[in-house]
JSON list of C-alpha atoms in Angstrom, two decimals:
[
{"chain": "A", "resi": 1256, "resn": "UNK", "atom": "CA", "xyz": [-35.88, 9.91, -36.55]},
{"chain": "A", "resi": 1257, "resn": "UNK", "atom": "CA", "xyz": [-32.36, 8.70, -35.92]},
{"chain": "A", "resi": 1258, "resn": "UNK", "atom": "CA", "xyz": [-30.98, 6.68, -32.99]},
{"chain": "A", "resi": 1259, "resn": "UNK", "atom": "CA", "xyz": [-27.50, 5.29, -32.65]},
{"chain": "A", "resi": 1260, "resn": "UNK", "atom": "CA", "xyz": [-25.76, 3.61, -29.74]},
{"chain": "A", "resi": 1261, "resn": "UNK", "atom": "CA", "xyz": [-22.14, 4.72, -29.49]},
{"chain": "A", "resi": 1262, "resn": "UNK", "atom": "CA", "xyz": [-19.65, 2.75, -27.40]},
{"chain": "A", "resi": 1263, "resn": "UNK", "atom": "CA", "xyz": [-17.05, 5.52, -27.45]},
{"chain": "A", "resi": 1264, "resn": "UNK", "atom": "CA", "xyz": [-18.81, 8.11, -25.28]},
{"chain": "A", "resi": 1265, "resn": "UNK", "atom": "CA", "xyz": [-17.68, 10.28, -22.37]},
{"chain": "A", "resi": 1266, "resn": "UNK", "atom": "CA", "xyz": [-18.04, 13.55, -20.49]},
{"chain": "A", "resi": 1267, "resn": "UNK", "atom": "CA", "xyz": [-15.22, 15.99, -21.15]},
{"chain": "A", "resi": 1268, "resn": "UNK", "atom": "CA", "xyz": [-15.91, 19.11, -19.07]},
{"chain": "A", "resi": 1269, "resn": "UNK", "atom": "CA", "xyz": [-17.87, 20.30, -16.03]},
{"chain": "A", "resi": 1270, "resn": "UNK", "atom": "CA", "xyz": [-18.51, 23.99, -16.76]},
{"chain": "A", "resi": 1271, "resn": "UNK", "atom": "CA", "xyz": [-19.88, 24.26, -19.29]},
{"chain": "A", "resi": 1272, "resn": "UNK", "atom": "CA", "xyz": [-20.87, 20.60, -19.41]},
{"chain": "A", "resi": 1273, "resn": "UNK", "atom": "CA", "xyz": [-19.48, 19.04, -22.59]},
{"chain": "A", "resi": 1274, "resn": "UNK", "atom": "CA", "xyz": [-20.07, 15.45, -23.67]},
{"chain": "A", "resi": 1275, "resn": "UNK", "atom": "CA", "xyz": [-18.96, 13.63, -26.76]},
{"chain": "A", "resi": 1276, "resn": "UNK", "atom": "CA", "xyz": [-18.72, 10.45, -28.73]},
{"chain": "A", "resi": 1277, "resn": "UNK", "atom": "CA", "xyz": [-16.62, 9.03, -31.53]},
{"chain": "A", "resi": 1278, "resn": "UNK", "atom": "CA", "xyz": [-18.24, 7.68, -34.68]},
{"chain": "A", "resi": 1279, "resn": "UNK", "atom": "CA", "xyz": [-16.21, 5.18, -36.65]},
{"chain": "A", "resi": 1280, "resn": "UNK", "atom": "CA", "xyz": [-17.38, 6.14, -40.11]},
{"chain": "A", "resi": 1281, "resn": "UNK", "atom": "CA", "xyz": [-19.51, 9.04, -41.31]},
{"chain": "A", "resi": 1282, "resn": "UNK", "atom": "CA", "xyz": [-22.92, 7.82, -40.16]},
{"chain": "A", "resi": 1283, "resn": "UNK", "atom": "CA", "xyz": [-26.40, 9.32, -40.24]},
{"chain": "A", "resi": 1284, "resn": "UNK", "atom": "CA", "xyz": [-25.96, 10.63, -36.69]},
{"chain": "A", "resi": 1285, "resn": "UNK", "atom": "CA", "xyz": [-22.84, 12.62, -37.56]},
{"chain": "A", "resi": 1286, "resn": "UNK", "atom": "CA", "xyz": [-24.44, 13.97, -40.74]},
{"chain": "A", "resi": 1287, "resn": "UNK", "atom": "CA", "xyz": [-27.59, 14.98, -38.83]},
{"chain": "A", "resi": 1288, "resn": "UNK", "atom": "CA", "xyz": [-25.58, 16.70, -36.10]},
{"chain": "A", "resi": 1289, "resn": "UNK", "atom": "CA", "xyz": [-23.44, 18.55, -38.64]},
{"chain": "A", "resi": 1290, "resn": "UNK", "atom": "CA", "xyz": [-26.59, 19.75, -40.45]},
{"chain": "A", "resi": 1291, "resn": "UNK", "atom": "CA", "xyz": [-28.63, 20.72, -37.37]},
{"chain": "A", "resi": 1292, "resn": "UNK", "atom": "CA", "xyz": [-25.95, 21.61, -34.82]},
{"chain": "A", "resi": 1293, "resn": "UNK", "atom": "CA", "xyz": [-27.65, 19.61, -32.07]},
{"chain": "A", "resi": 1294, "resn": "UNK", "atom": "CA", "xyz": [-28.28, 16.16, -30.66]},
{"chain": "A", "resi": 1295, "resn": "UNK", "atom": "CA", "xyz": [-29.91, 14.34, -27.77]},
{"chain": "A", "resi": 1296, "resn": "UNK", "atom": "CA", "xyz": [-28.01, 11.84, -25.65]},
{"chain": "A", "resi": 1297, "resn": "UNK", "atom": "CA", "xyz": [-30.05, 9.13, -23.92]},
{"chain": "A", "resi": 1298, "resn": "UNK", "atom": "CA", "xyz": [-28.72, 6.74, -21.28]},
{"chain": "A", "resi": 1299, "resn": "UNK", "atom": "CA", "xyz": [-28.58, 3.12, -22.44]},
{"chain": "A", "resi": 1300, "resn": "UNK", "atom": "CA", "xyz": [-29.78, 0.89, -19.58]},
{"chain": "A", "resi": 1301, "resn": "UNK", "atom": "CA", "xyz": [-30.20, -2.82, -18.97]},
{"chain": "A", "resi": 1302, "resn": "UNK", "atom": "CA", "xyz": [-34.00, -2.68, -19.43]},
{"chain": "A", "resi": 1303, "resn": "UNK", "atom": "CA", "xyz": [-33.43, -0.90, -22.77]},
{"chain": "A", "resi": 1304, "resn": "UNK", "atom": "CA", "xyz": [-30.57, -3.13, -23.99]},
{"chain": "A", "resi": 1305, "resn": "UNK", "atom": "CA", "xyz": [-32.54, -4.98, -26.69]},
{"chain": "A", "resi": 1306, "resn": "UNK", "atom": "CA", "xyz": [-34.05, -1.75, -28.03]},
{"chain": "A", "resi": 1307, "resn": "UNK", "atom": "CA", "xyz": [-30.63, -0.07, -28.01]},
{"chain": "A", "resi": 1308, "resn": "UNK", "atom": "CA", "xyz": [-29.21, -3.01, -29.94]},
{"chain": "A", "resi": 1309, "resn": "UNK", "atom": "CA", "xyz": [-32.07, -2.87, -32.47]},
{"chain": "A", "resi": 1310, "resn": "UNK", "atom": "CA", "xyz": [-31.31, 0.81, -33.08]},
{"chain": "A", "resi": 1311, "resn": "UNK", "atom": "CA", "xyz": [-27.81, -0.12, -34.27]},
{"chain": "A", "resi": 1312, "resn": "UNK", "atom": "CA", "xyz": [-29.17, -1.82, -37.40]},
{"chain": "A", "resi": 1313, "resn": "UNK", "atom": "CA", "xyz": [-27.61, -0.44, -40.61]},
{"chain": "A", "resi": 1314, "resn": "UNK", "atom": "CA", "xyz": [-30.78, 1.03, -42.15]},
{"chain": "A", "resi": 1315, "resn": "UNK", "atom": "CA", "xyz": [-31.32, 3.86, -44.65]},
{"chain": "A", "resi": 1316, "resn": "UNK", "atom": "CA", "xyz": [-31.79, 7.40, -43.28]},
{"chain": "A", "resi": 1317, "resn": "UNK", "atom": "CA", "xyz": [-35.50, 7.26, -44.19]},
{"chain": "A", "resi": 1318, "resn": "UNK", "atom": "CA", "xyz": [-36.19, 4.54, -41.57]},
{"chain": "A", "resi": 1319, "resn": "UNK", "atom": "CA", "xyz": [-37.72, 5.75, -38.30]},
{"chain": "A", "resi": 1320, "resn": "UNK", "atom": "CA", "xyz": [-35.29, 4.17, -35.83]},
{"chain": "A", "resi": 1321, "resn": "UNK", "atom": "CA", "xyz": [-37.55, 4.97, -32.85]},
{"chain": "A", "resi": 1322, "resn": "UNK", "atom": "CA", "xyz": [-40.24, 2.77, -34.42]},
{"chain": "A", "resi": 1323, "resn": "UNK", "atom": "CA", "xyz": [-37.62, 0.16, -35.40]},
{"chain": "A", "resi": 1324, "resn": "UNK", "atom": "CA", "xyz": [-36.42, -0.08, -31.79]},
{"chain": "A", "resi": 1325, "resn": "UNK", "atom": "CA", "xyz": [-39.89, 0.19, -30.24]},
{"chain": "A", "resi": 1326, "resn": "UNK", "atom": "CA", "xyz": [-38.99, 3.41, -28.41]},
{"chain": "A", "resi": 1327, "resn": "UNK", "atom": "CA", "xyz": [-41.02, 6.58, -27.94]},
{"chain": "A", "resi": 1328, "resn": "UNK", "atom": "CA", "xyz": [-39.78, 9.98, -29.15]},
{"chain": "A", "resi": 1329, "resn": "UNK", "atom": "CA", "xyz": [-40.59, 12.86, -26.82]},
{"chain": "A", "resi": 1330, "resn": "UNK", "atom": "CA", "xyz": [-40.05, 16.53, -27.71]},
{"chain": "A", "resi": 1331, "resn": "UNK", "atom": "CA", "xyz": [-37.02, 18.23, -26.26]},
{"chain": "A", "resi": 1332, "resn": "UNK", "atom": "CA", "xyz": [-37.28, 21.71, -24.76]},
{"chain": "A", "resi": 1333, "resn": "UNK", "atom": "CA", "xyz": [-34.20, 23.48, -26.17]},
{"chain": "A", "resi": 1334, "resn": "UNK", "atom": "CA", "xyz": [-33.39, 21.50, -29.33]},
{"chain": "A", "resi": 1335, "resn": "UNK", "atom": "CA", "xyz": [-35.43, 20.08, -32.19]},
{"chain": "A", "resi": 1336, "resn": "UNK", "atom": "CA", "xyz": [-34.12, 16.51, -31.86]},
{"chain": "A", "resi": 1337, "resn": "UNK", "atom": "CA", "xyz": [-36.39, 14.31, -29.73]},
{"chain": "A", "resi": 1338, "resn": "UNK", "atom": "CA", "xyz": [-35.33, 12.44, -26.60]},
{"chain": "A", "resi": 1339, "resn": "UNK", "atom": "CA", "xyz": [-36.13, 8.79, -25.78]},
{"chain": "A", "resi": 1340, "resn": "UNK", "atom": "CA", "xyz": [-39.06, 8.70, -23.35]},
{"chain": "A", "resi": 1341, "resn": "UNK", "atom": "CA", "xyz": [-38.02, 5.32, -21.92]},
{"chain": "A", "resi": 1342, "resn": "UNK", "atom": "CA", "xyz": [-34.50, 6.46, -21.03]},
{"chain": "A", "resi": 1343, "resn": "UNK", "atom": "CA", "xyz": [-34.22, 7.55, -17.38]},
{"chain": "A", "resi": 1344, "resn": "UNK", "atom": "CA", "xyz": [-31.58, 10.18, -18.18]},
{"chain": "A", "resi": 1345, "resn": "UNK", "atom": "CA", "xyz": [-31.22, 12.38, -21.26]},
{"chain": "A", "resi": 1346, "resn": "UNK", "atom": "CA", "xyz": [-29.20, 15.42, -22.27]},
{"chain": "A", "resi": 1347, "resn": "UNK", "atom": "CA", "xyz": [-30.06, 17.99, -24.90]},
{"chain": "A", "resi": 1348, "resn": "UNK", "atom": "CA", "xyz": [-26.83, 19.13, -26.58]},
{"chain": "A", "resi": 1349, "resn": "UNK", "atom": "CA", "xyz": [-25.64, 21.74, -29.02]},
{"chain": "A", "resi": 1350, "resn": "UNK", "atom": "CA", "xyz": [-22.65, 20.92, -31.20]},
{"chain": "A", "resi": 1351, "resn": "UNK", "atom": "CA", "xyz": [-19.43, 22.67, -30.20]},
{"chain": "A", "resi": 1352, "resn": "UNK", "atom": "CA", "xyz": [-16.88, 20.74, -32.28]},
{"chain": "A", "resi": 1353, "resn": "UNK", "atom": "CA", "xyz": [-16.86, 18.08, -34.97]},
{"chain": "A", "resi": 1354, "resn": "UNK", "atom": "CA", "xyz": [-13.33, 16.78, -35.42]},
{"chain": "A", "resi": 1355, "resn": "UNK", "atom": "CA", "xyz": [-12.00, 14.17, -37.82]},
{"chain": "A", "resi": 1356, "resn": "UNK", "atom": "CA", "xyz": [-9.38, 12.19, -35.93]},
{"chain": "A", "resi": 1357, "resn": "UNK", "atom": "CA", "xyz": [-5.83, 11.73, -37.21]},
{"chain": "A", "resi": 1358, "resn": "UNK", "atom": "CA", "xyz": [-3.16, 9.10, -36.71]},
{"chain": "A", "resi": 1359, "resn": "UNK", "atom": "CA", "xyz": [0.40, 9.81, -35.53]},
{"chain": "A", "resi": 1360, "resn": "UNK", "atom": "CA", "xyz": [1.51, 10.73, -39.05]},
{"chain": "A", "resi": 1361, "resn": "UNK", "atom": "CA", "xyz": [-1.20, 13.40, -39.27]},
{"chain": "A", "resi": 1362, "resn": "UNK", "atom": "CA", "xyz": [-3.28, 11.44, -41.77]},
{"chain": "A", "resi": 1363, "resn": "UNK", "atom": "CA", "xyz": [-7.04, 11.67, -41.37]},
{"chain": "A", "resi": 1364, "resn": "UNK", "atom": "CA", "xyz": [-8.77, 8.48, -40.24]},
{"chain": "A", "resi": 1365, "resn": "UNK", "atom": "CA", "xyz": [-12.42, 7.55, -40.77]},
{"chain": "A", "resi": 1366, "resn": "UNK", "atom": "CA", "xyz": [-13.49, 8.50, -37.25]},
{"chain": "A", "resi": 1367, "resn": "UNK", "atom": "CA", "xyz": [-15.19, 11.69, -36.10]},
{"chain": "A", "resi": 1368, "resn": "UNK", "atom": "CA", "xyz": [-15.27, 13.08, -32.58]},
{"chain": "A", "resi": 1369, "resn": "UNK", "atom": "CA", "xyz": [-18.54, 14.91, -31.87]},
{"chain": "A", "resi": 1370, "resn": "UNK", "atom": "CA", "xyz": [-18.54, 17.28, -28.89]},
{"chain": "A", "resi": 1371, "resn": "UNK", "atom": "CA", "xyz": [-21.58, 19.10, -27.60]},
{"chain": "A", "resi": 1372, "resn": "UNK", "atom": "CA", "xyz": [-22.51, 21.40, -24.75]},
{"chain": "A", "resi": 1373, "resn": "UNK", "atom": "CA", "xyz": [-25.32, 20.10, -22.59]},
{"chain": "A", "resi": 1374, "resn": "UNK", "atom": "CA", "xyz": [-28.11, 22.71, -22.60]},
{"chain": "A", "resi": 1375, "resn": "UNK", "atom": "CA", "xyz": [-30.82, 20.71, -20.79]},
{"chain": "A", "resi": 1376, "resn": "UNK", "atom": "CA", "xyz": [-30.82, 17.67, -18.49]},
{"chain": "A", "resi": 1377, "resn": "UNK", "atom": "CA", "xyz": [-33.60, 15.20, -17.74]},
{"chain": "A", "resi": 1378, "resn": "UNK", "atom": "CA", "xyz": [-33.20, 12.68, -14.93]},
{"chain": "A", "resi": 1379, "resn": "UNK", "atom": "CA", "xyz": [-35.92, 10.42, -13.57]},
{"chain": "A", "resi": 1380, "resn": "UNK", "atom": "CA", "xyz": [-36.49, 11.64, -10.01]},
{"chain": "A", "resi": 1381, "resn": "UNK", "atom": "CA", "xyz": [-36.33, 8.05, -8.74]},
{"chain": "A", "resi": 1382, "resn": "UNK", "atom": "CA", "xyz": [-32.61, 8.13, -9.61]},
{"chain": "A", "resi": 1383, "resn": "UNK", "atom": "CA", "xyz": [-31.90, 11.06, -7.31]},
{"chain": "A", "resi": 1384, "resn": "UNK", "atom": "CA", "xyz": [-30.84, 10.38, -3.74]},
{"chain": "A", "resi": 1385, "resn": "UNK", "atom": "CA", "xyz": [-30.65, 13.62, -1.72]},
{"chain": "A", "resi": 1386, "resn": "UNK", "atom": "CA", "xyz": [-30.27, 15.44, -5.04]},
{"chain": "A", "resi": 1387, "resn": "UNK", "atom": "CA", "xyz": [-27.36, 13.26, -6.19]},
{"chain": "A", "resi": 1388, "resn": "UNK", "atom": "CA", "xyz": [-27.66, 11.02, -9.25]},
{"chain": "A", "resi": 1389, "resn": "UNK", "atom": "CA", "xyz": [-27.48, 7.30, -8.34]},
{"chain": "A", "resi": 1390, "resn": "UNK", "atom": "CA", "xyz": [-25.62, 5.73, -11.24]},
{"chain": "A", "resi": 1391, "resn": "UNK", "atom": "CA", "xyz": [-26.24, 2.14, -10.14]},
{"chain": "A", "resi": 1392, "resn": "UNK", "atom": "CA", "xyz": [-30.00, 2.66, -9.81]},
{"chain": "A", "resi": 1393, "resn": "UNK", "atom": "CA", "xyz": [-30.15, 3.60, -13.51]},
{"chain": "A", "resi": 1394, "resn": "UNK", "atom": "CA", "xyz": [-28.60, 0.23, -14.52]},
{"chain": "A", "resi": 1395, "resn": "UNK", "atom": "CA", "xyz": [-26.42, 1.69, -17.31]},
{"chain": "A", "resi": 1396, "resn": "UNK", "atom": "CA", "xyz": [-24.87, -0.70, -19.79]},
{"chain": "A", "resi": 1397, "resn": "UNK", "atom": "CA", "xyz": [-21.50, -0.54, -21.47]},
{"chain": "A", "resi": 1398, "resn": "UNK", "atom": "CA", "xyz": [-19.75, -2.36, -24.24]},
{"chain": "A", "resi": 1399, "resn": "UNK", "atom": "CA", "xyz": [-17.29, -5.11, -23.30]},
{"chain": "A", "resi": 1400, "resn": "UNK", "atom": "CA", "xyz": [-14.20, -6.28, -25.14]},
{"chain": "A", "resi": 1401, "resn": "UNK", "atom": "CA", "xyz": [-15.81, -8.67, -27.60]},
{"chain": "A", "resi": 1402, "resn": "UNK", "atom": "CA", "xyz": [-18.40, -8.10, -30.30]},
{"chain": "A", "resi": 1403, "resn": "UNK", "atom": "CA", "xyz": [-21.24, -9.52, -28.18]},
{"chain": "A", "resi": 1404, "resn": "UNK", "atom": "CA", "xyz": [-20.04, -8.64, -24.67]},
{"chain": "A", "resi": 1405, "resn": "UNK", "atom": "CA", "xyz": [-21.81, -6.01, -22.61]},
{"chain": "A", "resi": 1406, "resn": "UNK", "atom": "CA", "xyz": [-21.82, -5.18, -18.92]},
{"chain": "A", "resi": 1407, "resn": "UNK", "atom": "CA", "xyz": [-24.29, -3.52, -16.60]},
{"chain": "A", "resi": 1408, "resn": "UNK", "atom": "CA", "xyz": [-23.53, -1.56, -13.47]},
{"chain": "A", "resi": 1409, "resn": "UNK", "atom": "CA", "xyz": [-25.29, -2.30, -10.20]},
{"chain": "A", "resi": 1410, "resn": "UNK", "atom": "CA", "xyz": [-24.92, -1.31, -6.56]},
{"chain": "A", "resi": 1411, "resn": "UNK", "atom": "CA", "xyz": [-22.64, -4.28, -5.79]},
{"chain": "A", "resi": 1412, "resn": "UNK", "atom": "CA", "xyz": [-19.93, -2.54, -7.84]},
{"chain": "A", "resi": 1413, "resn": "UNK", "atom": "CA", "xyz": [-20.04, 0.66, -5.74]},
{"chain": "A", "resi": 1414, "resn": "UNK", "atom": "CA", "xyz": [-17.07, 1.71, -3.60]},
{"chain": "A", "resi": 1415, "resn": "UNK", "atom": "CA", "xyz": [-16.08, 5.00, -1.98]},
{"chain": "A", "resi": 1416, "resn": "UNK", "atom": "CA", "xyz": [-12.76, 6.79, -2.32]},
{"chain": "A", "resi": 1417, "resn": "UNK", "atom": "CA", "xyz": [-11.77, 10.32, -1.39]},
{"chain": "A", "resi": 1418, "resn": "UNK", "atom": "CA", "xyz": [-9.39, 12.30, -3.54]},
{"chain": "A", "resi": 1419, "resn": "UNK", "atom": "CA", "xyz": [-6.15, 13.47, -1.94]},
{"chain": "A", "resi": 1420, "resn": "UNK", "atom": "CA", "xyz": [-6.37, 17.01, -0.50]},
{"chain": "A", "resi": 1421, "resn": "UNK", "atom": "CA", "xyz": [-4.87, 19.82, -2.52]}
]
């Protein structure tokens, strides 16, 4: 029962939807994903910040990190890995690539990029406005520049901008 907050996370493709994260060091999460070929991504939010932080503790693989963080595992529909019940948005993913990163000389570095195709999506309906996900309403958190700095996103940060026409 593994959980791990990763600061280096992003979406990489629309169709099919591909998300990924970088793990500095070969951690339990990377090992589990390599062995099973799947993972669940759960949105880290301001109300969940303390639990997310607790799940980053360096504990042996035998420790149930859901229990450690006080979070509830809920069965996924298309993968065996559970989702976090308390998270308002979760993705079920199947591994597409596991890549060890390299520096400019071509030497391998101790960081792995994990990419997975999203095969199921769960979003709390309260976060949908006319069918569109309201990022600010979810109160996502992100890592800041320092070792203890984090930020949350709220509606005061919202602005609108149209892309130039093609």
